[in-house]
Short mmCIF file of C-alpha atoms in Angstrom, two decimals:
data_model
loop_
_atom_site.label_atom_id
_atom_site.label_comp_id
_atom_site.label_asym_id
_atom_site.label_seq_id
_atom_site.Cartn_x
_atom_site.Cartn_y
_atom_site.Cartn_z
CA UNK A 1 46.41 -32.80 -21.34
CA UNK A 2 44.45 -30.94 -18.64
CA UNK A 3 42.56 -32.96 -16.17
CA UNK A 4 38.75 -32.53 -16.32
CA UNK A 5 36.96 -31.65 -13.44
CA UNK A 6 33.72 -33.58 -12.79
CA UNK A 7 30.51 -31.87 -13.35
CA UNK A 8 29.44 -32.74 -10.13
CA UNK A 9 32.25 -30.98 -8.57
CA UNK A 10 31.64 -27.88 -10.49
CA UNK A 11 28.01 -27.99 -9.35
CA UNK A 12 28.79 -28.43 -5.73
CA UNK A 13 31.60 -25.50 -6.01
CA UNK A 14 28.61 -22.96 -7.84
CA UNK A 15 26.04 -24.06 -4.92
CA UNK A 16 28.87 -23.39 -2.20
CA UNK A 17 29.57 -20.26 -3.85
CA UNK A 18 25.62 -19.16 -3.72
CA UNK A 19 25.25 -20.13 -0.09
CA UNK A 20 28.50 -18.17 0.79
CA UNK A 21 27.29 -15.00 -0.99
CA UNK A 22 23.84 -15.37 0.19
CA UNK A 23 25.27 -15.40 3.82
CA UNK A 24 27.66 -12.36 3.04
CA UNK A 25 24.63 -10.27 1.70
CA UNK A 26 22.52 -11.02 4.69
CA UNK A 27 25.53 -10.26 7.15
CA UNK A 28 26.03 -6.85 5.29
CA UNK A 29 22.41 -5.95 5.36
CA UNK A 30 20.87 -6.55 8.64
CA UNK A 31 18.62 -4.09 10.52
CA UNK A 32 18.65 -3.78 14.16
CA UNK A 33 16.27 -1.67 16.35
CA UNK A 34 16.92 1.54 18.10
CA UNK A 35 15.85 2.84 21.29
CA UNK A 36 12.00 2.82 21.85
CA UNK A 37 10.51 6.21 21.22
CA UNK A 38 7.65 5.63 23.88
CA UNK A 39 8.94 3.47 26.99
CA UNK A 40 5.49 3.00 28.49
CA UNK A 41 3.55 1.38 25.35
CA UNK A 42 3.70 -1.98 23.63
CA UNK A 43 4.10 -0.10 20.38
CA UNK A 44 5.74 2.93 19.04
CA UNK A 45 3.45 5.54 17.21
CA UNK A 46 3.84 5.63 13.37
CA UNK A 47 7.06 7.47 12.37
CA UNK A 48 5.93 9.50 9.42
CA UNK A 49 9.28 11.43 8.91
CA UNK A 50 12.72 11.22 10.24
CA UNK A 51 14.99 14.10 10.18
CA UNK A 52 18.83 14.29 10.84
CA UNK A 53 20.62 17.23 11.95
CA UNK A 54 23.93 17.62 9.60
CA UNK A 55 25.78 18.82 12.42
CA UNK A 56 26.03 15.65 14.58
CA UNK A 57 24.08 12.88 16.30
CA UNK A 58 20.62 14.66 16.80
CA UNK A 59 17.78 12.92 14.98
CA UNK A 60 14.31 14.18 14.91
CA UNK A 61 11.18 11.85 14.44
CA UNK A 62 7.79 13.04 13.43
CA UNK A 63 4.90 10.80 14.09
CA UNK A 64 1.24 10.21 13.75
CA UNK A 65 -1.03 9.72 16.69
CA UNK A 66 -1.82 6.07 16.36
CA UNK A 67 -0.92 5.18 20.10
CA UNK A 68 -2.33 6.89 23.13
CA UNK A 69 -0.21 9.45 24.62
CA UNK A 70 2.21 9.65 21.87
CA UNK A 71 4.11 13.03 21.01
CA UNK A 72 4.05 14.46 17.50
CA UNK A 73 7.80 15.08 17.66
CA UNK A 74 10.57 13.32 19.25
CA UNK A 75 14.11 14.30 19.56
CA UNK A 76 17.15 11.75 19.96
CA UNK A 77 20.75 13.44 20.99
CA UNK A 78 22.46 10.18 20.50
CA UNK A 79 21.65 8.98 17.01
CA UNK A 80 18.39 7.25 18.07
CA UNK A 81 19.54 5.10 21.16
CA UNK A 82 17.11 6.92 23.27
CA UNK A 83 14.43 9.63 22.48
CA UNK A 84 12.45 12.34 24.18
CA UNK A 85 9.53 14.24 23.41
CA UNK A 86 9.84 17.53 21.68
CA UNK A 87 6.50 18.57 21.29
CA UNK A 88 5.72 21.41 23.75
CA UNK A 89 3.49 24.10 22.39
CA UNK A 90 2.13 21.91 19.35
CA UNK A 91 -1.52 21.35 19.02
CA UNK A 92 -2.72 18.77 21.42
CA UNK A 93 -6.10 18.32 19.91
CA UNK A 94 -5.27 16.48 16.56
CA UNK A 95 -7.67 13.21 16.08
CA UNK A 96 -6.18 9.79 15.91
CA UNK A 97 -4.05 8.99 13.14
CA UNK A 98 -3.48 12.86 12.22
CA UNK A 99 -0.09 14.31 12.83
CA UNK A 100 3.18 15.37 11.36
CA UNK A 101 3.76 14.97 7.54
CA UNK A 102 7.26 16.73 7.12
CA UNK A 103 9.89 18.28 9.29
CA UNK A 104 12.52 20.78 7.90
CA UNK A 105 15.88 22.25 9.52
CA UNK A 106 16.72 25.60 8.30
CA UNK A 107 20.45 26.04 7.83
CA UNK A 108 21.98 28.80 9.93
CA UNK A 109 23.90 29.62 13.26
CA UNK A 110 20.67 28.85 15.10
CA UNK A 111 18.86 26.62 12.89
CA UNK A 112 15.12 26.68 13.07
CA UNK A 113 12.93 23.46 13.05
CA UNK A 114 9.65 23.67 11.00
CA UNK A 115 6.94 20.87 11.22
CA UNK A 116 3.96 20.57 8.72
CA UNK A 117 0.80 19.22 10.49
CA UNK A 118 -2.33 17.62 9.49
CA UNK A 119 -4.89 20.18 9.42
CA UNK A 120 -3.14 22.46 11.51
CA UNK A 121 -0.88 24.35 9.29
CA UNK A 122 3.13 24.92 9.83
CA UNK A 123 4.66 25.45 13.28
CA UNK A 124 8.25 26.61 14.23
CA UNK A 125 10.56 25.93 16.86
CA UNK A 126 13.93 27.98 17.44
CA UNK A 127 15.13 26.01 20.34
CA UNK A 128 15.43 22.27 18.87
CA UNK A 129 12.04 21.35 19.64
CA UNK A 130 11.84 22.47 23.11
CA UNK A 131 8.84 24.72 22.39
CA UNK A 132 6.79 25.70 19.21
CA UNK A 133 4.83 28.46 17.74
CA UNK A 134 2.45 28.75 14.80
CA UNK A 135 4.37 29.77 11.62
CA UNK A 136 1.38 29.82 9.28
CA UNK A 137 1.26 33.68 9.28
CA UNK A 138 -2.23 33.76 7.56
CA UNK A 139 -0.64 32.99 4.25
CA UNK A 140 -1.29 29.36 4.92
CA UNK A 141 -4.73 28.70 6.42
CA UNK A 142 -4.49 27.56 10.09
CA UNK A 143 -6.47 24.37 9.29
CA UNK A 144 -4.59 23.53 6.41
CA UNK A 145 -2.68 20.27 5.89
CA UNK A 146 0.74 20.78 5.13
CA UNK A 147 2.28 17.73 3.13
CA UNK A 148 5.92 18.94 2.32
CA UNK A 149 8.35 21.33 3.56
CA UNK A 150 11.54 22.56 1.60
CA UNK A 151 14.27 25.07 1.72
CA UNK A 152 16.14 26.02 -1.27
CA UNK A 153 20.17 26.29 -0.43
CA UNK A 154 21.64 29.89 0.12
CA UNK A 155 22.32 32.27 3.05
CA UNK A 156 18.65 33.46 3.00
CA UNK A 157 16.89 30.23 1.79
CA UNK A 158 13.49 30.51 0.00
CA UNK A 159 10.99 28.30 1.60
CA UNK A 160 8.36 26.16 0.05
CA UNK A 161 5.16 24.32 1.72
CA UNK A 162 2.92 21.97 -0.19
CA UNK A 163 -0.38 21.95 1.17
CA UNK A 164 -3.78 20.37 0.28
CA UNK A 165 -4.44 24.02 -1.17
CA UNK A 166 -1.34 23.73 -3.64
CA UNK A 167 2.01 25.43 -3.45
CA UNK A 168 3.19 28.30 -0.97
CA UNK A 169 6.42 30.26 -1.26
CA UNK A 170 7.77 32.26 1.81
CA UNK A 171 10.11 35.47 1.86
CA UNK A 172 8.70 37.64 4.16
CA UNK A 173 5.38 35.89 4.43
CA UNK A 174 3.70 32.81 2.67
CA UNK A 175 2.32 33.50 -0.80
CA UNK A 176 0.43 31.08 -2.99
CA UNK A 177 2.25 30.25 -6.16
CA UNK A 178 0.18 28.45 -8.67
CA UNK A 179 0.84 29.89 -12.07
CA UNK A 180 0.62 26.75 -14.64
CA UNK A 181 -0.49 24.62 -11.96
CA UNK A 182 -4.40 23.10 -12.00
CA UNK A 183 -6.67 24.24 -9.09
CA UNK A 184 -6.57 22.13 -5.81
CA UNK A 185 -10.26 20.82 -6.82
CA UNK A 186 -8.95 19.58 -10.10
CA UNK A 187 -6.05 17.66 -8.57
CA UNK A 188 -4.73 16.38 -5.26
CA UNK A 189 -1.34 17.48 -4.58
CA UNK A 190 1.14 14.46 -3.17
CA UNK A 191 4.52 15.69 -2.98
CA UNK A 192 7.14 18.43 -3.84
CA UNK A 193 10.86 18.42 -4.35
CA UNK A 194 13.74 20.58 -5.42
CA UNK A 195 16.82 19.78 -7.55
CA UNK A 196 19.81 20.07 -5.26
CA UNK A 197 21.94 20.46 -8.36
CA UNK A 198 19.79 23.63 -9.68
CA UNK A 199 17.96 24.88 -6.51
CA UNK A 200 15.60 26.99 -8.87
CA UNK A 201 14.06 23.87 -10.16
CA UNK A 202 11.23 22.12 -8.50
CA UNK A 203 8.88 19.60 -9.18
CA UNK A 204 5.41 18.82 -7.79
CA UNK A 205 3.68 15.39 -7.83
CA UNK A 206 -0.15 15.38 -8.37
CA UNK A 207 -2.93 13.01 -9.05
CA UNK A 208 -4.33 12.62 -11.98
CA UNK A 209 -2.40 15.17 -13.95
CA UNK A 210 1.11 13.74 -12.85
CA UNK A 211 4.35 15.68 -12.49
CA UNK A 212 4.94 19.35 -12.90
CA UNK A 213 8.26 21.31 -13.27
CA UNK A 214 9.41 24.85 -12.27
CA UNK A 215 12.65 26.30 -13.60
CA UNK A 216 12.03 29.76 -11.61
CA UNK A 217 12.01 29.08 -8.07
CA UNK A 218 8.05 27.93 -8.18
CA UNK A 219 6.80 31.00 -9.58
CA UNK A 220 5.70 29.42 -12.60
CA UNK A 221 5.24 25.80 -13.67
CA UNK A 222 4.60 23.46 -16.71
CA UNK A 223 4.02 19.73 -17.34
CA UNK A 224 6.83 17.55 -17.17
CA UNK A 225 5.24 14.03 -17.79
CA UNK A 226 7.15 13.51 -21.03
CA UNK A 227 6.07 9.69 -22.07
CA UNK A 228 5.20 8.55 -18.50
CA UNK A 229 2.35 5.97 -18.97
CA UNK A 230 -1.31 6.85 -18.36
CA UNK A 231 -3.58 4.52 -16.26
CA UNK A 232 -6.77 3.69 -17.12
CA UNK A 233 -9.57 6.21 -18.92
CA UNK A 234 -9.15 9.96 -18.85
CA UNK A 235 -5.01 9.84 -19.14
CA UNK A 236 -4.57 9.42 -15.23
CA UNK A 237 -1.04 9.71 -14.07
CA UNK A 238 -1.10 9.38 -10.05
CA UNK A 239 2.41 10.69 -9.43
CA UNK A 240 2.62 9.87 -5.59
CA UNK A 241 6.46 10.90 -4.55
CA UNK A 242 9.32 12.69 -6.50
CA UNK A 243 13.06 13.02 -5.82
CA UNK A 244 16.02 14.14 -7.33
CA UNK A 245 19.60 12.65 -7.15
CA UNK A 246 21.93 15.26 -5.50
CA UNK A 247 24.64 13.69 -7.38
CA UNK A 248 23.45 13.29 -11.09
CA UNK A 249 20.28 15.70 -11.00
CA UNK A 250 18.27 12.66 -12.35
CA UNK A 251 14.63 12.87 -11.52
CA UNK A 252 12.72 9.84 -10.03
CA UNK A 253 8.85 9.58 -9.69
CA UNK A 254 7.15 6.89 -8.09
CA UNK A 255 3.64 6.49 -10.31
CA UNK A 256 0.79 4.53 -8.80
CA UNK A 257 -0.23 1.68 -11.11
CA UNK A 258 3.12 1.81 -13.15
CA UNK A 259 6.06 1.91 -10.82
CA UNK A 260 9.43 3.74 -10.57
CA UNK A 261 10.55 5.99 -13.40
CA UNK A 262 13.84 7.91 -13.92
CA UNK A 263 14.45 11.01 -16.18
CA UNK A 264 17.76 12.60 -17.29
CA UNK A 265 16.30 15.24 -19.11
CA UNK A 266 14.15 17.07 -16.48
CA UNK A 267 10.97 15.11 -17.28
CA UNK A 268 11.21 15.24 -21.09
CA UNK A 269 11.70 11.61 -21.24
CA UNK A 270 11.20 8.84 -18.89
CA UNK A 271 12.68 5.29 -18.43
CA UNK A 272 11.33 2.46 -16.01
CA UNK A 273 13.91 2.14 -13.25
CA UNK A 274 12.72 -0.68 -11.05
CA UNK A 275 14.29 -3.83 -11.81
CA UNK A 276 14.33 -6.06 -8.75
CA UNK A 277 11.35 -4.26 -6.98
CA UNK A 278 8.50 -6.40 -6.23
CA UNK A 279 4.80 -5.26 -5.71
CA UNK A 280 3.33 -8.49 -4.31
CA UNK A 281 1.69 -6.64 -1.24
CA UNK A 282 1.34 -3.32 -2.74
CA UNK A 283 -1.73 -2.62 -5.01
CA UNK A 284 -1.24 -1.06 -8.41
CA UNK A 285 2.34 -0.81 -8.30
CA UNK A 286 2.67 1.70 -5.52
CA UNK A 287 6.09 3.09 -4.36
CA UNK A 288 7.81 5.88 -2.89
CA UNK A 289 10.74 7.94 -4.44
CA UNK A 290 14.35 6.97 -3.57
CA UNK A 291 16.36 8.27 -0.99
CA UNK A 292 20.13 8.70 -2.02
CA UNK A 293 23.16 8.35 -0.08
CA UNK A 294 24.77 11.76 0.27
CA UNK A 295 28.45 10.34 0.50
CA UNK A 296 27.98 7.33 -2.17
CA UNK A 297 26.46 8.45 -5.55
CA UNK A 298 25.76 4.78 -6.61
CA UNK A 299 23.90 3.97 -3.52
CA UNK A 300 19.86 4.52 -3.00
CA UNK A 301 17.17 2.91 -1.07
CA UNK A 302 13.47 3.01 -1.78
CA UNK A 303 10.53 1.29 0.07
CA UNK A 304 6.99 -0.02 -0.75
CA UNK A 305 4.70 -2.25 1.32
CA UNK A 306 6.86 -5.12 -0.03
CA UNK A 307 9.86 -4.05 2.05
CA UNK A 308 13.00 -1.83 1.69
CA UNK A 309 15.12 -2.18 -1.61
CA UNK A 310 18.54 -1.02 -2.23
CA UNK A 311 20.39 -0.03 -5.48
CA UNK A 312 23.89 0.06 -5.90
CA UNK A 313 23.87 1.41 -9.31
CA UNK A 314 22.22 4.87 -8.88
CA UNK A 315 18.70 3.60 -9.15
CA UNK A 316 18.76 1.30 -12.18
CA UNK A 317 18.60 -2.10 -10.31
CA UNK A 318 17.31 -2.92 -6.78
CA UNK A 319 17.52 -5.92 -4.32
CA UNK A 320 15.30 -6.24 -1.21
CA UNK A 321 17.07 -5.82 2.12
CA UNK A 322 14.97 -6.97 4.84
CA UNK A 323 17.26 -9.34 7.05
CA UNK A 324 16.57 -8.58 10.81
CA UNK A 325 13.06 -6.85 10.23
CA UNK A 326 9.84 -8.25 11.66
CA UNK A 327 7.77 -9.98 8.91
CA UNK A 328 4.85 -7.69 9.71
CA UNK A 329 7.16 -4.40 9.67
CA UNK A 330 5.75 -1.70 7.49
CA UNK A 331 8.38 1.08 6.45
CA UNK A 332 7.38 4.53 6.57
CA UNK A 333 10.53 6.72 6.15
CA UNK A 334 14.19 6.29 5.29
CA UNK A 335 17.17 8.83 5.89
CA UNK A 336 20.80 8.58 6.24
CA UNK A 337 21.97 10.09 9.45
CA UNK A 338 24.79 12.56 9.09
CA UNK A 339 27.18 11.25 11.72
CA UNK A 340 27.30 7.55 10.68
CA UNK A 341 28.87 6.68 7.60
CA UNK A 342 27.29 3.76 5.48
CA UNK A 343 24.18 3.88 7.61
CA UNK A 344 20.59 4.36 6.88
CA UNK A 345 17.77 4.46 9.24
CA UNK A 346 13.97 3.41 8.61
CA UNK A 347 11.00 4.60 10.51
CA UNK A 348 8.21 2.11 10.79
CA UNK A 349 4.42 1.90 11.83
CA UNK A 350 4.49 0.57 14.94
CA UNK A 351 8.03 -0.78 15.64
CA UNK A 352 9.90 2.66 15.82
CA UNK A 353 13.10 3.35 14.14
CA UNK A 354 15.71 0.81 12.84
CA UNK A 355 19.28 0.87 11.64
CA UNK A 356 21.10 -0.76 9.04
CA UNK A 357 25.00 -0.33 8.90
CA UNK A 358 26.90 -1.47 5.53
CA UNK A 359 30.51 -2.47 6.21
CA UNK A 360 32.57 -1.06 3.55
CA UNK A 361 29.85 0.79 2.20
CA UNK A 362 27.90 -2.33 1.56
CA UNK A 363 30.38 -3.81 -1.21
CA UNK A 364 30.55 -7.50 -0.87
CA UNK A 365 33.94 -9.05 -1.82
CA UNK A 366 33.20 -12.24 -4.04
CA UNK A 367 35.72 -15.17 -3.23
CA UNK A 368 37.77 -16.25 -6.55
CA UNK A 369 37.42 -19.95 -7.13
CA UNK A 370 40.47 -21.60 -8.65
CA UNK A 371 41.18 -25.00 -9.85
#
């Protein structure tokens, strides 16, 4: 006859396991601050975008001018441990809180760096950010706000720029490519992305007409809202950000008022995919689009004003990962640096750039309790 274990012993064992696993999780997902962007200020400027150089430890940070004397672009050659201004030649007359909306590094033997600015168009650097020149070329108005910059892969990549005036495609020069898209006065253009598994496929996020898809490299567009929910009268779909998994081709869209949705068929049908994400401090369920680990298909991160959330199952379920971050931190950007495996960087509104490294890819081993 087997000896029965008292109920209190089982309860104690379960509580002990919960404590141990909580400590393991916290230890695996602890953020630490990297080097200061500005050494002569109590606060760092708002980090609006982070961009890793895929060839090594170089990281670029684009900012908004929230701190006196801040540069628009910073460069780190040591993975974020130290930073230097990389903004020589960029406009110096932007108002406070304006600045960089996106950075793009073009592939090639001598990669070019592009920056999209608020109210100042597109600028280009051919020397790693040391000097800059206007790259709007008349096709993008010099006073346009450039929101997103993209390059389709290939030996001579097509370039795309999303501005407040719509979508622009560049071959020899910038051209407006709006066939099938609503006029800028009818919508607000929020985001643009391409499908890494099908480079001719792009998605544009708008408010209030939701998501649009192009199958021919941005030359023509059609709605891709499927069964996405509408919010309020007038069939409003405020698509804030859109991303495509480089591993599966699944599309993820952050829909203000409804949260995060996922589509496996190019936008024909959608499924809520936000289990574990909270919206306690985020009005109307606002959230960004996930950032996917390029080396680990199941791992993705996303943020809203409640914090940073990690998924280990391709974006189906999420868990908040905030250990080590100050309580008042606001996350503004996420990237995976090329030279550091199992690592993610977060840009913030006043505290600079933070790093989270996950031992063993973030996979915790659960101890087995035997009786």
